[in-house]
PDB file of C-alpha atoms in Angstrom:
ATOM      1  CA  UNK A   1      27.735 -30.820  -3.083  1.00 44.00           C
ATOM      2  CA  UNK A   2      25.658 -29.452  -5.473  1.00 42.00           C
ATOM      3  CA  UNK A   3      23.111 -26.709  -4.919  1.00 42.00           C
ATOM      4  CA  UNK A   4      19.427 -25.641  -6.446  1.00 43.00           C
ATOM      5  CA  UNK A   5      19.631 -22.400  -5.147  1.00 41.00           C
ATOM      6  CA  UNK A   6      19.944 -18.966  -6.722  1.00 36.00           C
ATOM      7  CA  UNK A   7      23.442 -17.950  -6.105  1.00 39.00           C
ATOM      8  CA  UNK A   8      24.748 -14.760  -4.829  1.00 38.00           C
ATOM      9  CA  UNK A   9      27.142 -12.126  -6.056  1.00 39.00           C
ATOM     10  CA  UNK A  10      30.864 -13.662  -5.688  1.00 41.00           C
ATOM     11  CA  UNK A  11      31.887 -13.189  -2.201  1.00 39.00           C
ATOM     12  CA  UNK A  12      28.902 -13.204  -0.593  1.00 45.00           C
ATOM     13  CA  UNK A  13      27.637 -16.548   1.489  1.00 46.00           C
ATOM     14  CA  UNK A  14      24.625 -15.311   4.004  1.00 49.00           C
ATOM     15  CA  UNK A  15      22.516 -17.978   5.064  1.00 55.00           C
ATOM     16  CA  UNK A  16      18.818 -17.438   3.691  1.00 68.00           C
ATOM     17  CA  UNK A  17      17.437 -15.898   6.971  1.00 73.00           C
ATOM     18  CA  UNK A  18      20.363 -13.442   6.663  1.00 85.00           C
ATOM     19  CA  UNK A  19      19.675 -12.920   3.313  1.00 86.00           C
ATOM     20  CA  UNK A  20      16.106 -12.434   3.150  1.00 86.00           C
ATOM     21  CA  UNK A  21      16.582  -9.829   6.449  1.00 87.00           C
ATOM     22  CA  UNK A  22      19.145  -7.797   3.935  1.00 89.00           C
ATOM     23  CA  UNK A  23      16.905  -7.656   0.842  1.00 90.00           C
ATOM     24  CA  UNK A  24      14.071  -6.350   3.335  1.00 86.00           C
ATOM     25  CA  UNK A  25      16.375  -3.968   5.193  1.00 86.00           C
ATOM     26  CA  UNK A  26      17.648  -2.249   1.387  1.00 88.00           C
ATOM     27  CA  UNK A  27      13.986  -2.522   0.345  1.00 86.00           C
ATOM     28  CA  UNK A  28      12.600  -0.551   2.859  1.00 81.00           C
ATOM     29  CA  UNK A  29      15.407   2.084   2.853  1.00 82.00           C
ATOM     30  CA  UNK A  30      14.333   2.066  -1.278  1.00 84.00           C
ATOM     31  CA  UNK A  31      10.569   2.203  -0.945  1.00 79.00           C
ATOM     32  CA  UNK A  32      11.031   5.066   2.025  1.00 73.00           C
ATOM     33  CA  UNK A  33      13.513   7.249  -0.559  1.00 75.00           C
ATOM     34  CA  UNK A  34      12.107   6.962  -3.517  1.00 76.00           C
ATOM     35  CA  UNK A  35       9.028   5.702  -2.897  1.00 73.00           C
ATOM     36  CA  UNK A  36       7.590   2.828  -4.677  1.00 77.00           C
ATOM     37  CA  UNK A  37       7.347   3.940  -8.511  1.00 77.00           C
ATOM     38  CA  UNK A  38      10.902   4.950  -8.704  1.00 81.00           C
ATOM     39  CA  UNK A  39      12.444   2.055  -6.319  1.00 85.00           C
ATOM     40  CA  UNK A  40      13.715  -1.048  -8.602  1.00 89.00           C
ATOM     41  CA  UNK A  41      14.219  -4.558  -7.554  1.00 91.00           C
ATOM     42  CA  UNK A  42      17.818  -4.093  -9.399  1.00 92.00           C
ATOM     43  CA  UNK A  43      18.545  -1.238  -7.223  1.00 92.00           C
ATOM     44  CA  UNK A  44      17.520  -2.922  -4.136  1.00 91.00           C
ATOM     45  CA  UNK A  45      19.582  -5.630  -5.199  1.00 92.00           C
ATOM     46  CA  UNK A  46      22.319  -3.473  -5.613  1.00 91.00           C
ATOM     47  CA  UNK A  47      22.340  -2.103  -2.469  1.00 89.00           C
ATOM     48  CA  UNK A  48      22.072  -5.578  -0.650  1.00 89.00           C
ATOM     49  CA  UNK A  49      24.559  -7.126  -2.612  1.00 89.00           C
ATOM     50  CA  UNK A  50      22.474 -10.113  -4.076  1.00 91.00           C
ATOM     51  CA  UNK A  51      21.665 -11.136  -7.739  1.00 90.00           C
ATOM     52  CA  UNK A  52      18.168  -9.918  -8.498  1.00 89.00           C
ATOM     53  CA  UNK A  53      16.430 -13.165  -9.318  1.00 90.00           C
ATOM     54  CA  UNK A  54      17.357 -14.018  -5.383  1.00 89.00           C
ATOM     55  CA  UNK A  55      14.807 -11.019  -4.801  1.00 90.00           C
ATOM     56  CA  UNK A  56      12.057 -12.115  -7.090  1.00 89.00           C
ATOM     57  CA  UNK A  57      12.905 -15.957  -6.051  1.00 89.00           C
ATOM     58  CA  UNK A  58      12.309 -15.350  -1.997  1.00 88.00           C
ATOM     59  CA  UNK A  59       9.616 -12.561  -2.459  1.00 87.00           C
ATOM     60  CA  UNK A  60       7.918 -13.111  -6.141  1.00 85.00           C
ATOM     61  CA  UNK A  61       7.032  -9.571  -7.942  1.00 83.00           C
ATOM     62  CA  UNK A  62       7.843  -6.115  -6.447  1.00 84.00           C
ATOM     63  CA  UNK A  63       4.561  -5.685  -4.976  1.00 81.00           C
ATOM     64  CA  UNK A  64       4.625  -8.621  -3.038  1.00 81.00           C
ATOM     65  CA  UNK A  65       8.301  -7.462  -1.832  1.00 85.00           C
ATOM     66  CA  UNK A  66       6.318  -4.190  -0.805  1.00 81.00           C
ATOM     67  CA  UNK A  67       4.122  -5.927   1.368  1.00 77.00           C
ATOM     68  CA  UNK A  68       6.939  -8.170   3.284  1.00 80.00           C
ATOM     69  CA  UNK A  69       8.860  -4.487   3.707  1.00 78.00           C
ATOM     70  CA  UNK A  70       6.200  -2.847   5.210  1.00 72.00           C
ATOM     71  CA  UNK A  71       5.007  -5.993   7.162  1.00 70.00           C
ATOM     72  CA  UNK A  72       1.762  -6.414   5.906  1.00 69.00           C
ATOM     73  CA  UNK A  73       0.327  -9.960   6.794  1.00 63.00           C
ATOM     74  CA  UNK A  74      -1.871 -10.631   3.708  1.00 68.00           C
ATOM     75  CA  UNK A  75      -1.774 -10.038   0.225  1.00 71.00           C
ATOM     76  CA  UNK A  76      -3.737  -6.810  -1.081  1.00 73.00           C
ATOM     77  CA  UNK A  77      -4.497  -7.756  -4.058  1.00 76.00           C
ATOM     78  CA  UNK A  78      -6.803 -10.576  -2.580  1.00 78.00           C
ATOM     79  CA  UNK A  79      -8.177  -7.999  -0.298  1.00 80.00           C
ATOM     80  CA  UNK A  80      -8.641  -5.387  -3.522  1.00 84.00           C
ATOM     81  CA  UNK A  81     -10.327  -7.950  -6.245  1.00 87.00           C
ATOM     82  CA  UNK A  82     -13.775  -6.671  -5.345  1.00 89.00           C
ATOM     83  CA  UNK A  83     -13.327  -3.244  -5.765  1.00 90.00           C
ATOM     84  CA  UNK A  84     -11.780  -4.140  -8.819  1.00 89.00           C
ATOM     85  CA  UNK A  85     -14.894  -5.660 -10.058  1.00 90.00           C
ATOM     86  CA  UNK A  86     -16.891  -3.319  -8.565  1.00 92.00           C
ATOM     87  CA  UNK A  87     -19.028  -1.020 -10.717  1.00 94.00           C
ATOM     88  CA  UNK A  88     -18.151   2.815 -11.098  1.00 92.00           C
ATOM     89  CA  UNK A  89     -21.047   4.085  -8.460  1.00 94.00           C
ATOM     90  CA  UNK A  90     -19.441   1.359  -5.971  1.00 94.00           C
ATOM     91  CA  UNK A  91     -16.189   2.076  -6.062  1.00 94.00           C
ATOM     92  CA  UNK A  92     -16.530   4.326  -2.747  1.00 95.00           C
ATOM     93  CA  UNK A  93     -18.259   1.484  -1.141  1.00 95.00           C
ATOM     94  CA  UNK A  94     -16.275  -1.271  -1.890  1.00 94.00           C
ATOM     95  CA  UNK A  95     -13.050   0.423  -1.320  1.00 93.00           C
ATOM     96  CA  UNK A  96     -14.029   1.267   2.106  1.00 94.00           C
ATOM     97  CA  UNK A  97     -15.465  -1.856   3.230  1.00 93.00           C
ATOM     98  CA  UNK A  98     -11.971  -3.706   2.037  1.00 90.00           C
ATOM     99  CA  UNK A  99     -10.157  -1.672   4.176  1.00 89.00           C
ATOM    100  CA  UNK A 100     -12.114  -1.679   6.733  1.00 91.00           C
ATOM    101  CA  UNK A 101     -12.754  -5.634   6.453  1.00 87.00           C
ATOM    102  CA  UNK A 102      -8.694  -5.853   6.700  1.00 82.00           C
ATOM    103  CA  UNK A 103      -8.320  -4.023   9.833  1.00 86.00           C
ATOM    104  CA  UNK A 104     -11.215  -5.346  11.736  1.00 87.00           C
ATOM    105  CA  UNK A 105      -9.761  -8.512  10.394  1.00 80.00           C
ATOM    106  CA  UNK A 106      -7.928 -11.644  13.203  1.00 80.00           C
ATOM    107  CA  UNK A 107      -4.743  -9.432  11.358  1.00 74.00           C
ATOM    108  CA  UNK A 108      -5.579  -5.933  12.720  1.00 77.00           C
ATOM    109  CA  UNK A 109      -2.712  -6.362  15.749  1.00 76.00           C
ATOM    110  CA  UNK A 110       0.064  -6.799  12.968  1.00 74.00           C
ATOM    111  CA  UNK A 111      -1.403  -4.809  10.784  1.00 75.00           C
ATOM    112  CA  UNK A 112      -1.809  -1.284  13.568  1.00 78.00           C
ATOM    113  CA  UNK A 113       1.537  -2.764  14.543  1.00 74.00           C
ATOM    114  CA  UNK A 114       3.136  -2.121  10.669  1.00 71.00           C
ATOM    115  CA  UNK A 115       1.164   1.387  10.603  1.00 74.00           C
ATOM    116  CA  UNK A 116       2.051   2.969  14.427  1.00 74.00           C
ATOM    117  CA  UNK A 117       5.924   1.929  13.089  1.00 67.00           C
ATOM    118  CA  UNK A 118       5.375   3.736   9.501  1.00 65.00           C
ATOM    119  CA  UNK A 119       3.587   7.080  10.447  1.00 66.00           C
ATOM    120  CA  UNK A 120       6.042   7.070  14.143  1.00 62.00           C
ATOM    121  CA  UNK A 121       9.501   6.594  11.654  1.00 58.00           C
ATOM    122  CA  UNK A 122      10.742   7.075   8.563  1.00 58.00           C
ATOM    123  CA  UNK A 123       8.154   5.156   6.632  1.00 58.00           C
ATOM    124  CA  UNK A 124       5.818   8.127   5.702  1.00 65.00           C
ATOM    125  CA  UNK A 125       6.585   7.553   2.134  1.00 69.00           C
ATOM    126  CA  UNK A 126       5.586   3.623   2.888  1.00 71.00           C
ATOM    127  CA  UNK A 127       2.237   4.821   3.839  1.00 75.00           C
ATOM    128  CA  UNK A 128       2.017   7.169   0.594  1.00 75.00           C
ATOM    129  CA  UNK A 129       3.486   4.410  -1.917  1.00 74.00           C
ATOM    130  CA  UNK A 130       0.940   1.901  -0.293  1.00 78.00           C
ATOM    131  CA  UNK A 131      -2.315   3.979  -0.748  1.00 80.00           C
ATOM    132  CA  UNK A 132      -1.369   5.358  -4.133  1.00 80.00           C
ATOM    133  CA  UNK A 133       1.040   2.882  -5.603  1.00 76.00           C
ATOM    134  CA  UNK A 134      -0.760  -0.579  -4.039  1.00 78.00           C
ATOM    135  CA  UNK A 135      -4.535   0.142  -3.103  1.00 83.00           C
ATOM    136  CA  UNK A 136      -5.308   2.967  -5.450  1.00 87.00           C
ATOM    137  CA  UNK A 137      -3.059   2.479  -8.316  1.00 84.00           C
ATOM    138  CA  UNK A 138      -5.377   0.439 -10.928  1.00 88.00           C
ATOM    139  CA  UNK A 139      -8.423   3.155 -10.026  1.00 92.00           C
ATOM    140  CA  UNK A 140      -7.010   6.160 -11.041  1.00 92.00           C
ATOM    141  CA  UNK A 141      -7.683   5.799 -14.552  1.00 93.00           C
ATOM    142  CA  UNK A 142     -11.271   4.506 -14.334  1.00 93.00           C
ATOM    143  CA  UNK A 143     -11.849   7.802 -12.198  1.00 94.00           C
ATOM    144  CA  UNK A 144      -9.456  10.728 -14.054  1.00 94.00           C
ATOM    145  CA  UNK A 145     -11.875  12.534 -15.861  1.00 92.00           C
ATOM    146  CA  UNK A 146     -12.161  15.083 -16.545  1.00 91.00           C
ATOM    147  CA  UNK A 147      -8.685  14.167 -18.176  1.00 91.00           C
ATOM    148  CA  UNK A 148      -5.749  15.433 -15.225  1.00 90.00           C
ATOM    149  CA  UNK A 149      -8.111  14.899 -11.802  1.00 93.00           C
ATOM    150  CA  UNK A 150      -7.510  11.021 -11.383  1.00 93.00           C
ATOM    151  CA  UNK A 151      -4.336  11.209  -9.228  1.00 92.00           C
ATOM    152  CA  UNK A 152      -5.988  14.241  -7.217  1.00 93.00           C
ATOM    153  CA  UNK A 153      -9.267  12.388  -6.675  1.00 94.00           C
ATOM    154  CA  UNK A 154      -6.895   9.095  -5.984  1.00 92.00           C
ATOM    155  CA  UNK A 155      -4.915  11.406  -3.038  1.00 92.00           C
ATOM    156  CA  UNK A 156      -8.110  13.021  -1.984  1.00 94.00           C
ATOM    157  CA  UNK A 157      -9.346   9.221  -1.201  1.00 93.00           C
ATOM    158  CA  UNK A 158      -6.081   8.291   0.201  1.00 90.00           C
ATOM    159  CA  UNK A 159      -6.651  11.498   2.865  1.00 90.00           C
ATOM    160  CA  UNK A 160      -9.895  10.344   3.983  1.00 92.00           C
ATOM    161  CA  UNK A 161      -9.150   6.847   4.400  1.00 90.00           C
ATOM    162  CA  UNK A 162      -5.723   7.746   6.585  1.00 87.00           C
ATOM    163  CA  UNK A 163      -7.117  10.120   8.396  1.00 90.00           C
ATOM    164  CA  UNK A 164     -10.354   7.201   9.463  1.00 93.00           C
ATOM    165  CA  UNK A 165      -7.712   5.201  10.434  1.00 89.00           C
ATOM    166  CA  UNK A 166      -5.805   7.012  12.783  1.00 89.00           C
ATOM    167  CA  UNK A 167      -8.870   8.533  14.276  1.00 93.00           C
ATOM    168  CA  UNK A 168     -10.330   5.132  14.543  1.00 92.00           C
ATOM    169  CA  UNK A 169      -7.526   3.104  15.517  1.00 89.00           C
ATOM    170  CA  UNK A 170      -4.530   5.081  16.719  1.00 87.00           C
ATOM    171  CA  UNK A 171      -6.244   7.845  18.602  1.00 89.00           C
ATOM    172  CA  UNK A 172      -9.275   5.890  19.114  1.00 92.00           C
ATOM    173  CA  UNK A 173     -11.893   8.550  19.356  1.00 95.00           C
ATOM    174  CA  UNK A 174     -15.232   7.653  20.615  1.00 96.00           C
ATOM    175  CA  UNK A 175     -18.105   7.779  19.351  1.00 96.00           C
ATOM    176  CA  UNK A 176     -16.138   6.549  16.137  1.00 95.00           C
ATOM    177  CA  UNK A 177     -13.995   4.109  17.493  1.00 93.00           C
ATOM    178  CA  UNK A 178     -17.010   2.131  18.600  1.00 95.00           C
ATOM    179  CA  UNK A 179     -19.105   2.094  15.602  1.00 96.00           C
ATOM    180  CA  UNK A 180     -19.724  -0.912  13.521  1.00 94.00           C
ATOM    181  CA  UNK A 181     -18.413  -0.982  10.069  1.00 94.00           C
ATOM    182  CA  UNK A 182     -22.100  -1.435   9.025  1.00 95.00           C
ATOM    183  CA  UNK A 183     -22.598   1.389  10.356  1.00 96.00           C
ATOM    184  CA  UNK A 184     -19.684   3.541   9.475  1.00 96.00           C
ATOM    185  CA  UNK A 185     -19.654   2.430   5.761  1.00 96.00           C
ATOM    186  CA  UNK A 186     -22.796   4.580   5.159  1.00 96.00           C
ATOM    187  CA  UNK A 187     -21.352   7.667   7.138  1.00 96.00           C
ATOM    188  CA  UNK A 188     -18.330   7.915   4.833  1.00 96.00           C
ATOM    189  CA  UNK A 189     -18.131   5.948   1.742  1.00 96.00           C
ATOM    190  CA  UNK A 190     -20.550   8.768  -0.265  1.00 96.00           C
ATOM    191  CA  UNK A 191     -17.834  11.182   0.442  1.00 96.00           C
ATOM    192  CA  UNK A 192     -15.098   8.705  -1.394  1.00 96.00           C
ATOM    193  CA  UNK A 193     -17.399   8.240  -3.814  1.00 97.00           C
ATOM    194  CA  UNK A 194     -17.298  11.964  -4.335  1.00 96.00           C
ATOM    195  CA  UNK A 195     -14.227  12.196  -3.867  1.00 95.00           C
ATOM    196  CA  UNK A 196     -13.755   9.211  -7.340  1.00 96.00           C
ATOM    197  CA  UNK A 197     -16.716  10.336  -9.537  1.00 95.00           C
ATOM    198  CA  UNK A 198     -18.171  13.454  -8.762  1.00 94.00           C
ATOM    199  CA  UNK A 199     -17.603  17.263  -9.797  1.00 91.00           C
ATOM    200  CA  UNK A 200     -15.046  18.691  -8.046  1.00 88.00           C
ATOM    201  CA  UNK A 201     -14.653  22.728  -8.187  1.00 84.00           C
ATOM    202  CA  UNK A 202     -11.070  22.882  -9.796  1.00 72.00           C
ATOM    203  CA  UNK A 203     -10.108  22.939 -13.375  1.00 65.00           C
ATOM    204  CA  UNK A 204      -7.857  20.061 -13.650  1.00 57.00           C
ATOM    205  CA  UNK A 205      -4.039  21.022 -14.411  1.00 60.00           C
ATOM    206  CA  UNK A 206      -2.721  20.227 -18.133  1.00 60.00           C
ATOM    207  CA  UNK A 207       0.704  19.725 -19.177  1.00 54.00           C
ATOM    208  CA  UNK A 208       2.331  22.773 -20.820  1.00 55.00           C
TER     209      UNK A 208
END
């Protein structure tokens, strides 16, 4: 019987559920490690024992194999596209309201779900890859100058925005739990914005 499917390593014959569950399993122990700059799909395919167009034929690109690891139940770059086209002075606006869209979103139970997991177990380095690697990857160079402060002013977003988060939805302080995200864009988005585009008091490191 003949077969349209990608075919594994010799000696291998999962069934797809099994197989999928593998390349998510090595992907996660990758992306968690290494973190995801340095992770490969040919390393993760390594380590599951599959042929790498298997990964790229269940999951598409690395980023989208990101997202299935870390059990995020949309796509971010949908969720990103207007920050992308955002202007410079917005970026702090639109950024926040994304994120903020996404959790208040009918996906907020999966998504807390994903995030309690990440920060309770190993996945620390999930949360990092996703903020810098995922959300805040394509805005670091529209924001490093001086030349050098882009990936500080990138991390210096990505503290803010996970420390709203748990405060908002894991500890669930009140008054700030309660607020509307009209009104809790105002409160904090001009301090991302700083955080992208204005001065900040450091002299930005150089390469020796």
């Amino acid at each position: 019987m003949s077969s349209n499917k990608i075919p594994l390593r010799p000696g291998r014959r999962p069934g797809k559920s099994e197989t999928r569950t593998q390349i998510l399993d090595s992907a996660r122990r990758a992306f968690s490690q290494n973190g995801f700059a340095r992770t490969t799909v040919r390393a993760i395919a390594s380590d599951a024992d599959v042929d790498p167009a298997l990964i790229h034929h269940y999951f598409g690109s690395k980023e989208q194999l990101f997202t299935a690891a870390i059990d995020l139940p949309l796509d971010p770059k949908s969720v990103l596209t207007p920050v992308h086209s955002s202007t410079d002075d917005q970026l702090g606006i639109s950024l926040l309201t994304a994120v903020l869209g996404v959790w208040e979103s009918e996906h907020q139970d999966a998504i807390l779900a994903a995030f309690r997991s990440a920060i309770t177990g190993d996945g620390t380095r999930l949360i990092q890859s996703f903020l810098l690697n995922i959300v805040l990857r394509d805005i670091i160079p529209r924001v490093d100058t001086p030349a050098g402060t882009g990936l500080l002013r990138a991390e210096l977003v990505a503290s803010q925005i996970a420390g709203l988060l748990v405060t908002r939805y894991i500890l669930e302080l009140e008054p700030l739990k309660s607020l509307s995200v009209d009104a809790l864009v105002p409160l904090v988005a001009p301090n991302l914005q700083r955080y992208l585009t204005g001065k900040l008091p450091i002299q930005p490191e150089r390469p020796t």
